[in-house]
Short mmCIF file of C-alpha atoms in Angstrom, two decimals:
data_model
loop_
_atom_site.label_atom_id
_atom_site.label_comp_id
_atom_site.label_asym_id
_atom_site.label_seq_id
_atom_site.Cartn_x
_atom_site.Cartn_y
_atom_site.Cartn_z
CA MET A 1 -31.78 13.32 -16.64
CA ALA A 2 -28.90 12.94 -19.19
CA ALA A 3 -25.55 12.21 -17.66
CA GLN A 4 -23.90 15.23 -19.05
CA ALA A 5 -26.53 17.59 -17.55
CA MET A 6 -26.13 16.27 -13.95
CA GLN A 7 -26.64 18.80 -11.17
CA TYR A 8 -25.33 18.19 -7.70
CA GLY A 9 -25.49 19.68 -4.16
CA SER A 10 -22.50 19.33 -1.92
CA VAL A 11 -22.63 19.26 1.84
CA CYS A 12 -19.60 19.43 4.11
CA SER A 13 -18.06 20.85 0.96
CA GLY A 14 -14.65 21.66 2.29
CA ILE A 15 -12.50 22.82 -0.67
CA GLU A 16 -14.68 20.96 -3.17
CA ALA A 17 -12.95 17.84 -4.37
CA ALA A 18 -16.24 16.90 -5.95
CA THR A 19 -16.36 19.95 -8.09
CA VAL A 20 -12.76 19.58 -9.21
CA ALA A 21 -13.48 15.93 -10.03
CA TRP A 22 -16.94 16.43 -11.77
CA GLN A 23 -16.57 19.70 -13.73
CA PRO A 24 -14.60 17.85 -16.47
CA LEU A 25 -17.58 15.39 -16.72
CA GLY A 26 -19.97 18.29 -17.49
CA TRP A 27 -21.64 18.28 -14.15
CA GLN A 28 -22.77 21.48 -12.49
CA ALA A 29 -22.87 22.54 -8.82
CA ALA A 30 -26.22 23.71 -7.67
CA TRP A 31 -25.01 24.79 -4.20
CA PHE A 32 -22.44 24.20 -1.48
CA SER A 33 -22.77 23.84 2.25
CA GLU A 34 -19.58 24.83 4.22
CA ILE A 35 -18.93 26.77 7.43
CA ASN A 36 -15.21 26.63 7.82
CA PRO A 37 -13.80 30.16 7.19
CA PHE A 38 -10.81 29.05 5.18
CA ALA A 39 -12.65 26.46 3.08
CA CYS A 40 -15.33 29.16 2.41
CA ALA A 41 -12.49 31.47 1.21
CA VAL A 42 -11.39 28.77 -1.28
CA LEU A 43 -14.91 28.24 -2.53
CA THR A 44 -15.37 32.01 -2.97
CA GLU A 45 -12.09 32.33 -4.90
CA HIS A 46 -12.75 29.47 -7.32
CA TYR A 47 -16.60 29.28 -7.48
CA PRO A 48 -17.94 32.76 -6.85
CA HIS A 49 -21.17 32.13 -8.64
CA VAL A 50 -22.16 29.05 -6.63
CA VAL A 51 -24.22 29.85 -3.52
CA ASN A 52 -22.88 28.54 -0.24
CA HIS A 53 -25.77 27.76 2.13
CA GLY A 54 -23.48 27.39 5.17
CA ASP A 55 -24.81 25.29 7.96
CA MET A 56 -26.02 21.92 6.48
CA THR A 57 -28.64 21.54 9.25
CA THR A 58 -30.70 24.28 7.63
CA LEU A 59 -30.85 22.51 4.27
CA PRO A 60 -33.94 20.26 4.73
CA THR A 61 -36.13 23.29 5.48
CA ARG A 62 -34.52 25.42 2.75
CA ILE A 63 -35.10 22.67 0.16
CA LEU A 64 -38.65 22.05 1.15
CA LYS A 65 -39.37 25.82 0.97
CA GLY A 66 -37.75 26.07 -2.43
CA GLU A 67 -34.89 28.25 -1.18
CA ALA A 68 -32.29 25.64 -2.25
CA ALA A 69 -32.42 23.42 -5.36
CA ALA A 70 -33.26 19.75 -5.17
CA PRO A 71 -30.43 18.43 -7.38
CA ASP A 72 -29.85 15.10 -9.18
CA VAL A 73 -26.95 14.11 -6.87
CA LEU A 74 -26.20 14.78 -3.19
CA VAL A 75 -22.53 14.42 -2.33
CA GLY A 76 -20.71 14.86 0.90
CA GLY A 77 -18.27 13.49 3.40
CA THR A 78 -19.84 14.20 6.75
CA PRO A 79 -17.25 14.96 9.59
CA CYS A 80 -15.14 11.86 10.08
CA GLN A 81 -13.59 13.00 13.41
CA ALA A 82 -16.45 11.35 15.31
CA PHE A 83 -15.52 7.96 13.85
CA SER A 84 -11.77 8.30 13.85
CA VAL A 85 -9.18 7.46 16.53
CA ALA A 86 -7.88 11.05 16.48
CA GLY A 87 -11.48 12.28 17.32
CA ASN A 88 -11.81 9.73 20.22
CA ARG A 89 -14.49 7.83 18.31
CA GLU A 90 -17.49 9.35 20.14
CA SER A 91 -19.60 8.39 17.08
CA LEU A 92 -23.23 9.53 17.23
CA GLN A 93 -22.56 10.95 20.69
CA ASP A 94 -20.52 13.62 19.00
CA ALA A 95 -22.53 16.43 17.29
CA ARG A 96 -20.37 15.93 14.21
CA GLY A 97 -21.35 12.27 14.02
CA ASN A 98 -25.02 13.23 14.08
CA LEU A 99 -24.57 15.21 10.89
CA THR A 100 -24.55 11.77 9.17
CA LEU A 101 -28.17 11.50 10.05
CA THR A 102 -28.75 15.14 8.94
CA TYR A 103 -27.39 14.02 5.53
CA VAL A 104 -30.33 11.51 5.26
CA GLU A 105 -32.80 14.30 6.11
CA ILE A 106 -31.41 16.38 3.32
CA LEU A 107 -31.69 13.47 0.83
CA ASP A 108 -35.24 12.79 1.96
CA ALA A 109 -36.16 16.48 1.42
CA ILE A 110 -34.61 16.39 -2.09
CA ASP A 111 -36.51 13.26 -3.04
CA LEU A 112 -39.74 14.68 -1.71
CA VAL A 113 -39.48 17.80 -3.74
CA ARG A 114 -38.28 15.91 -6.88
CA HIS A 115 -41.36 13.59 -6.47
CA THR A 116 -43.74 16.56 -6.48
CA ARG A 117 -42.09 17.69 -9.70
CA HIS A 118 -42.23 14.26 -11.28
CA GLN A 119 -38.42 13.97 -11.27
CA ALA A 120 -36.45 10.79 -10.56
CA PRO A 121 -35.11 10.48 -7.04
CA ALA A 122 -31.59 11.70 -6.35
CA ILE A 123 -28.40 9.73 -6.19
CA ALA A 124 -26.50 9.98 -2.92
CA VAL A 125 -22.66 9.83 -2.83
CA TRP A 126 -21.17 9.73 0.71
CA GLU A 127 -17.68 9.29 2.05
CA ASN A 128 -16.12 8.71 5.50
CA VAL A 129 -13.27 6.94 7.31
CA PRO A 130 -13.30 3.14 7.63
CA GLY A 131 -13.70 3.55 11.39
CA VAL A 132 -17.40 4.26 10.80
CA LEU A 133 -17.79 0.51 10.07
CA ASN A 134 -16.90 -0.41 13.62
CA THR A 135 -18.38 1.77 16.38
CA LYS A 136 -19.83 0.71 19.70
CA ASP A 137 -23.22 2.30 18.83
CA ASN A 138 -23.46 0.78 15.33
CA ALA A 139 -23.43 4.26 13.71
CA PHE A 140 -23.17 2.77 10.23
CA GLY A 141 -26.14 0.49 10.85
CA CYS A 142 -28.12 3.53 11.98
CA PHE A 143 -27.12 5.31 8.80
CA LEU A 144 -27.98 2.36 6.63
CA GLY A 145 -31.29 1.95 8.32
CA ALA A 146 -32.19 5.63 7.78
CA LEU A 147 -31.19 5.55 4.12
CA ALA A 148 -33.11 2.27 3.46
CA GLY A 149 -36.27 3.50 5.23
CA ALA A 150 -36.14 0.89 7.92
CA SER A 151 -37.82 1.45 11.28
CA CYS A 152 -34.67 0.56 13.19
CA GLU A 153 -30.93 0.25 12.77
CA LEU A 154 -29.52 -2.47 10.65
CA GLN A 155 -27.16 -5.03 12.09
CA PRO A 156 -23.99 -6.52 10.45
CA SER A 157 -23.95 -10.32 9.83
CA GLY A 158 -20.76 -10.55 11.85
CA THR A 159 -19.02 -8.55 14.51
CA ARG A 160 -18.55 -5.48 12.38
CA TRP A 161 -19.62 -4.17 8.96
CA THR A 162 -17.50 -5.50 6.05
CA LYS A 163 -15.47 -3.35 3.79
CA SER A 164 -18.10 -3.64 1.03
CA GLY A 165 -21.69 -4.69 0.84
CA CYS A 166 -25.16 -3.67 -0.13
CA VAL A 167 -28.74 -3.22 1.27
CA TYR A 168 -31.92 -3.44 -0.72
CA GLY A 169 -34.40 -1.48 1.36
CA HIS A 170 -37.98 -0.62 0.68
CA GLN A 171 -37.01 3.02 0.25
CA ARG A 172 -33.52 2.89 -1.21
CA THR A 173 -30.90 0.57 -2.56
CA ILE A 174 -27.50 1.10 -1.00
CA ALA A 175 -23.92 -0.07 -1.86
CA TRP A 176 -20.73 0.77 -0.10
CA ARG A 177 -17.01 -0.05 -0.67
CA VAL A 178 -13.68 0.88 0.87
CA LEU A 179 -11.47 2.41 -1.81
CA ASP A 180 -7.75 3.32 -1.44
CA ALA A 181 -6.54 6.50 -3.32
CA GLN A 182 -3.20 4.93 -3.96
CA TYR A 183 -4.84 2.78 -6.62
CA PHE A 184 -6.32 5.79 -8.45
CA GLY A 185 -3.09 7.53 -9.41
CA VAL A 186 -1.90 9.40 -6.32
CA ALA A 187 1.00 8.51 -4.10
CA GLN A 188 -1.04 8.33 -0.89
CA ARG A 189 -2.36 5.56 1.18
CA ARG A 190 -5.90 6.79 1.84
CA GLU A 191 -8.69 4.24 2.60
CA ARG A 192 -12.19 5.68 2.70
CA VAL A 193 -15.65 4.24 2.71
CA PHE A 194 -17.63 5.37 -0.31
CA LEU A 195 -21.37 4.81 -0.48
CA ILE A 196 -23.94 5.22 -3.16
CA ALA A 197 -27.66 5.10 -2.48
CA SER A 198 -30.75 5.89 -4.50
CA ALA A 199 -34.54 5.37 -4.43
CA ARG A 200 -34.52 5.14 -8.29
CA THR A 201 -35.90 1.82 -9.43
CA ASP A 202 -33.85 1.79 -12.58
CA ILE A 203 -30.57 2.17 -10.69
CA ASP A 204 -28.72 -0.44 -8.86
CA PRO A 205 -25.80 1.22 -6.89
CA THR A 206 -23.92 -2.05 -6.93
CA GLN A 207 -23.62 -1.81 -10.69
CA ILE A 208 -21.94 1.52 -10.20
CA LEU A 209 -19.67 0.99 -7.28
CA PHE A 210 -18.61 -2.65 -7.83
CA GLU A 211 -16.67 -3.81 -10.85
CA HIS A 212 -18.06 -7.07 -12.10
CA HIS A 213 -16.49 -9.51 -14.49
CA ARG A 214 -13.03 -8.09 -14.09
CA LEU A 215 -10.15 -7.99 -11.61
CA ARG A 216 -10.70 -6.03 -8.40
CA ARG A 217 -9.10 -2.63 -8.36
CA ASP A 218 -7.43 -2.98 -4.95
CA PHE A 219 -4.42 -4.97 -5.93
CA ALA A 220 -0.95 -4.03 -4.69
CA PRO A 221 1.54 -2.65 -7.34
CA SER A 222 4.07 -5.15 -8.38
CA ARG A 223 7.74 -4.25 -7.89
CA ASP A 224 10.88 -6.43 -7.77
CA THR A 225 12.39 -6.83 -4.34
CA ARG A 226 15.52 -4.62 -4.03
CA GLN A 227 18.73 -6.49 -3.34
CA GLU A 228 21.14 -3.63 -3.55
CA THR A 229 22.03 -1.07 -0.83
CA ALA A 230 20.23 2.16 -0.68
CA LYS A 231 23.27 4.01 -2.01
CA SER A 232 23.69 1.77 -5.04
CA SER A 233 20.17 1.68 -5.90
CA VAL A 234 20.03 5.35 -7.00
CA THR A 235 23.30 5.58 -8.95
CA GLY A 236 21.76 4.81 -12.33
CA ALA A 237 19.99 7.15 -14.62
CA ILE A 238 16.68 6.93 -16.49
CA GLU A 239 17.26 8.01 -20.10
CA ARG A 240 14.46 9.69 -21.96
CA GLY A 241 12.58 7.28 -24.27
CA THR A 242 14.55 4.20 -23.38
CA PRO A 243 14.08 1.46 -20.87
CA SER A 244 16.27 1.68 -17.77
CA SER A 245 18.36 -1.39 -17.41
CA THR A 246 20.70 -0.25 -14.59
CA ALA A 247 18.60 2.05 -12.50
CA VAL A 248 16.11 0.85 -9.95
CA THR A 249 15.01 4.34 -8.95
CA PRO A 250 11.26 4.32 -9.70
CA ALA A 251 9.95 6.63 -12.39
CA PHE A 252 6.41 7.81 -12.49
CA SER A 253 5.11 8.85 -15.93
CA GLU A 254 2.03 11.11 -16.17
CA SER A 255 -0.93 9.06 -17.31
CA GLY A 256 -3.73 11.63 -16.76
CA PHE A 257 -4.80 14.59 -14.83
CA ALA A 258 -2.93 14.40 -11.54
CA GLN A 259 -2.24 10.77 -12.22
CA PHE A 260 1.23 9.08 -12.37
CA SER A 261 1.95 5.43 -13.02
CA PRO A 262 5.22 3.52 -12.31
CA ALA A 263 7.24 3.11 -15.57
CA ASN A 264 10.67 2.09 -16.76
CA VAL A 265 10.34 4.51 -19.66
CA ALA A 266 10.27 8.17 -19.23
CA GLY A 267 7.16 10.03 -20.51
CA THR A 268 7.12 12.34 -23.43
CA LEU A 269 8.35 15.77 -22.56
CA ARG A 270 6.00 18.55 -23.60
CA ALA A 271 6.41 22.28 -23.66
CA SER A 272 3.19 22.72 -21.64
CA GLY A 273 4.88 21.14 -18.66
CA GLY A 274 2.22 18.43 -18.00
CA ALA A 275 -1.51 18.41 -17.58
CA ASN A 276 -1.25 19.30 -13.83
CA GLY A 277 1.12 22.12 -14.16
CA LEU A 278 4.23 20.10 -13.15
CA GLY A 279 7.58 20.88 -14.60
CA SER A 280 7.85 17.47 -16.34
CA GLU A 281 5.81 14.55 -17.41
CA THR A 282 8.14 12.07 -15.67
CA LEU A 283 9.17 12.32 -12.02
CA VAL A 284 12.16 10.45 -10.68
CA ALA A 285 11.86 9.86 -6.98
CA ASP A 286 13.32 7.69 -4.29
CA VAL A 287 11.92 8.98 -1.10
CA VAL A 288 10.91 7.70 2.33
CA ALA A 289 7.58 9.11 3.55
CA ILE A 290 7.45 9.93 7.24
CA SER A 291 4.19 10.07 9.13
CA GLY A 292 3.68 13.37 10.94
CA ASN A 293 2.26 11.78 14.17
CA ILE A 294 5.70 10.41 15.14
CA ILE A 295 7.86 13.41 14.49
CA ASP A 296 9.28 15.04 17.62
CA ARG A 297 7.52 12.42 19.78
CA ALA A 298 8.81 9.93 22.24
CA PRO A 299 8.62 6.13 21.38
CA GLN A 300 5.63 5.58 23.58
CA HIS A 301 3.64 8.37 22.02
CA GLY A 302 2.29 8.77 18.50
CA GLY A 303 3.07 6.37 15.74
CA ASN A 304 -0.50 5.37 15.00
CA GLY A 305 0.52 3.01 12.20
CA LEU A 306 3.77 2.12 10.61
CA GLY A 307 5.17 5.61 10.73
CA VAL A 308 7.68 5.24 7.85
CA GLY A 309 6.12 4.64 4.47
CA GLN A 310 7.13 2.19 1.93
CA ASP A 311 7.13 2.20 -1.93
CA GLY A 312 7.31 5.98 -2.03
CA LEU A 313 3.60 6.37 -0.85
CA SER A 314 2.66 9.14 1.63
CA PRO A 315 0.71 8.19 4.77
CA THR A 316 -2.92 9.36 4.84
CA LEU A 317 -3.07 13.11 4.96
CA THR A 318 -4.97 14.38 7.91
CA SER A 319 -6.00 17.74 9.42
CA ALA A 320 -3.85 16.97 12.51
CA ASP A 321 -0.42 15.94 11.22
CA ARG A 322 2.01 17.42 8.71
CA HIS A 323 4.02 14.56 7.23
CA ALA A 324 7.62 14.69 6.03
CA VAL A 325 9.81 13.13 3.39
CA ALA A 326 13.41 12.02 3.33
CA PHE A 327 14.80 12.14 -0.24
CA ASP A 328 18.05 11.01 -1.81
CA LEU A 329 20.41 13.93 -2.39
CA THR A 330 22.19 12.00 -5.14
CA GLN A 331 19.24 12.79 -7.39
CA ILE A 332 19.99 16.47 -7.20
CA THR A 333 23.16 17.41 -9.16
CA ASN A 334 22.64 21.06 -8.54
CA PRO A 335 21.29 21.88 -5.04
CA HIS A 336 19.76 25.12 -6.54
CA ASN A 337 17.99 23.20 -9.34
CA ARG A 338 15.70 20.51 -8.05
CA SER A 339 13.54 20.01 -11.08
CA SER A 340 13.50 16.25 -10.63
CA MET A 341 11.77 16.54 -7.23
CA VAL A 342 8.03 17.02 -6.79
CA ILE A 343 8.59 20.48 -5.29
CA ASP A 344 8.37 23.97 -6.62
CA LYS A 345 11.04 25.57 -4.49
CA PRO A 346 14.22 24.59 -2.72
CA ALA A 347 13.51 22.77 0.55
CA PRO A 348 15.32 23.96 3.71
CA THR A 349 17.84 21.63 5.08
CA LEU A 350 16.52 20.21 8.35
CA LEU A 351 19.61 18.10 9.07
CA ALA A 352 21.94 19.14 11.87
CA SER A 353 25.03 18.53 9.75
CA ALA A 354 25.26 19.60 6.13
CA GLN A 355 28.03 17.11 5.44
CA MET A 356 26.87 13.67 6.79
CA HIS A 357 23.29 13.78 5.82
CA VAL A 358 22.16 10.88 8.05
CA VAL A 359 18.58 10.26 9.30
CA SER A 360 17.98 7.53 11.97
CA PHE A 361 14.77 5.49 12.26
CA GLN A 362 13.69 2.95 14.85
CA SER A 363 11.22 0.25 14.43
CA ASN A 364 9.14 -0.44 17.49
CA ALA A 365 5.46 -0.70 18.48
CA GLY A 366 5.12 2.83 19.66
CA ALA A 367 6.79 4.90 16.85
CA ALA A 368 8.98 4.34 13.84
CA ILE A 369 11.17 7.26 14.75
CA SER A 370 12.08 7.72 18.40
CA MET A 371 13.36 11.35 18.15
CA PRO A 372 13.11 14.43 16.07
CA VAL A 373 13.85 13.43 12.45
CA PHE A 374 16.22 16.32 12.00
CA GLU A 375 18.68 15.17 14.62
CA GLU A 376 21.62 12.97 13.41
CA LEU A 377 21.56 10.69 16.46
CA THR A 378 20.84 7.02 16.46
CA PRO A 379 17.97 5.74 18.53
CA THR A 380 18.72 3.96 21.73
CA LEU A 381 19.99 0.43 21.03
CA THR A 382 18.07 -2.21 22.92
CA THR A 383 18.22 -5.99 23.41
CA SER A 384 14.68 -6.40 22.11
CA ALA A 385 13.75 -7.16 18.46
CA GLU A 386 13.78 -3.53 17.50
CA LYS A 387 15.98 -2.56 14.45
CA VAL A 388 17.64 0.68 13.71
CA ALA A 389 17.76 1.88 10.17
CA VAL A 390 19.98 4.68 8.82
CA CYS A 391 19.52 6.55 5.58
CA HIS A 392 22.72 8.17 4.23
CA GLN A 393 22.87 11.26 2.03
CA TYR A 394 19.13 11.93 2.70
CA GLU A 395 17.60 15.29 3.33
CA VAL A 396 14.40 15.44 5.51
CA ARG A 397 11.77 18.09 5.32
CA ARG A 398 8.10 18.54 5.89
CA LEU A 399 5.64 18.15 2.99
CA MET A 400 4.77 21.49 1.33
CA PRO A 401 1.13 22.51 0.66
CA VAL A 402 1.64 22.06 -3.09
CA GLU A 403 2.76 18.45 -2.48
CA CYS A 404 -0.38 17.78 -0.37
CA GLU A 405 -2.40 19.25 -3.19
CA ARG A 406 -0.87 16.78 -5.60
CA LEU A 407 -1.30 13.86 -3.20
CA GLN A 408 -5.00 14.60 -3.16
CA GLY A 409 -5.24 15.23 -6.89
CA PHE A 410 -5.81 19.02 -6.78
CA PRO A 411 -4.24 21.45 -9.24
CA ASP A 412 -1.13 23.13 -8.01
CA HIS A 413 -1.66 26.08 -5.70
CA TYR A 414 -5.44 25.43 -5.59
CA THR A 415 -5.53 26.39 -1.85
CA GLN A 416 -3.20 29.43 -2.25
CA VAL A 417 -5.99 31.94 -2.02
CA PRO A 418 -6.39 35.36 -0.43
CA TYR A 419 -7.30 34.88 3.29
CA ARG A 420 -7.68 37.33 6.16
CA GLY A 421 -5.94 40.15 4.30
CA GLY A 422 -3.07 38.31 2.73
CA PRO A 423 -1.97 35.09 0.99
CA ALA A 424 -3.15 31.96 2.87
CA LYS A 425 -0.74 30.62 5.51
CA ASP A 426 0.37 26.99 5.34
CA THR A 427 -1.54 25.73 8.38
CA PRO A 428 -5.15 26.20 7.10
CA ARG A 429 -4.11 24.76 3.74
CA TYR A 430 -2.81 21.59 5.36
CA ILE A 431 -5.91 21.20 7.45
CA ALA A 432 -8.27 21.72 4.56
CA LEU A 433 -6.37 19.25 2.31
CA GLY A 434 -6.27 16.62 5.09
CA ASN A 435 -10.06 16.91 5.53
CA SER A 436 -10.71 16.72 1.78
CA MET A 437 -11.64 13.75 -0.48
CA ALA A 438 -9.00 12.41 -3.03
CA VAL A 439 -10.08 13.95 -6.33
CA PRO A 440 -9.25 10.90 -8.60
CA VAL A 441 -11.45 8.55 -6.47
CA ILE A 442 -14.44 10.80 -6.58
CA ARG A 443 -14.01 11.43 -10.27
CA TRP A 444 -13.92 7.67 -10.87
CA ILE A 445 -17.26 7.41 -9.02
CA GLY A 446 -18.72 10.26 -11.08
CA GLN A 447 -17.58 8.67 -14.26
CA ARG A 448 -19.07 5.34 -13.26
CA ILE A 449 -22.46 7.07 -12.66
CA ASN A 450 -22.14 8.79 -16.04
CA ASP A 451 -21.40 5.43 -17.86
CA PHE A 452 -24.29 3.78 -16.03
CA LEU A 453 -26.80 6.48 -17.05
CA ARG A 454 -25.54 6.44 -20.66
CA ARG A 455 -26.13 2.67 -20.83
CA LEU A 456 -29.56 3.13 -19.34
CA GLU A 457 -30.47 5.75 -21.91
CA HIS A 458 -29.24 3.56 -24.69
CA GLU A 459 -31.32 0.60 -23.46
CA GLN A 460 -34.49 2.85 -23.19
CA HIS A 461 -34.03 4.00 -26.76
#
């Protein structure tokens, strides 16, 4: 099957990050499988001609009966809640966790039908949270064993499964790797396990998922350590087309669809407003990202992680928390014209005082902020090693849906669809985006598959 003619089926489709990622590659969706009402509304709005089969547990029978296509690629991120801390990590004891094994049943049905039609076996692309690598019941080993065709679960060589690896089974070859979305052009820390498997004898998934003979992709961005105070660090200006010698405010220039790279030179301004519908090709930002699981919570609650982001990166978007940002007001010369910010409408002032603009943060084991972020009160000073930080002239507000769309690599307002008799509310949009895959990562995987198949065709001819 030629790379440009690839057809895929999507399970646990959500709002279809795979389709947004793979349509530019020329791939076509054969069917979706989604039951969430809001996600289904998004699919109906954007892809009305693609059938949604609903409950994925019905797919093995549908495929074997010919009621659903047996495509070249099966993609899906089975529910991660069963393997995450937020979902109490019930693993395969959770019905959602068992959908991981249903995914294998679907792949087996696809391969059986394709074999009877003398077609090559399918390529599986699967995604989940890193927590799946370390569960008490060895859920990942069960998944690998089922994919490989083993008669029992596979065991890791150590105490837990590593962040990357491969299995050469008698039924399929499998490769997996933890990838972080922040290294694919979006300002979000989002580590996820991506797995590729296939029974094709001419495909080695390690050649697709791993990058050989080159530097690893997961290296940290290099930035000079700031020596100035927060106030002085944002007083300079970045002039269009010239390097910034005085400003240390980071600039992000558009390098591709929904991708922005740090730069000291502003990107070329175009009348089109950018490939992703943004108002400019260069964004100037000096923001502090605040994790939603610490807002309005006491120090001993929440704060599953650092809490306050660094380097202008958002914490991982989830379906449970709505993150916030604190941004420097000195970047905005006109409070009614915020074109330099990554927003499409004025943000409401959440601070108690419109004059002082101070936000207090506390660093401790339980939470990075010990009080509601919109109150201008310092956290309680203690004799321990805790430190209190204060950001002056900053405004704090929650992330808007359009920002979450950009953090996941979707087009602006992609989730703003008609829902239940009116425009979609913010809450279902946040949940859907938090449950989705990062578009640039899944696009990279699709491109790697395309490139591999092209090389294979070239060698065969």
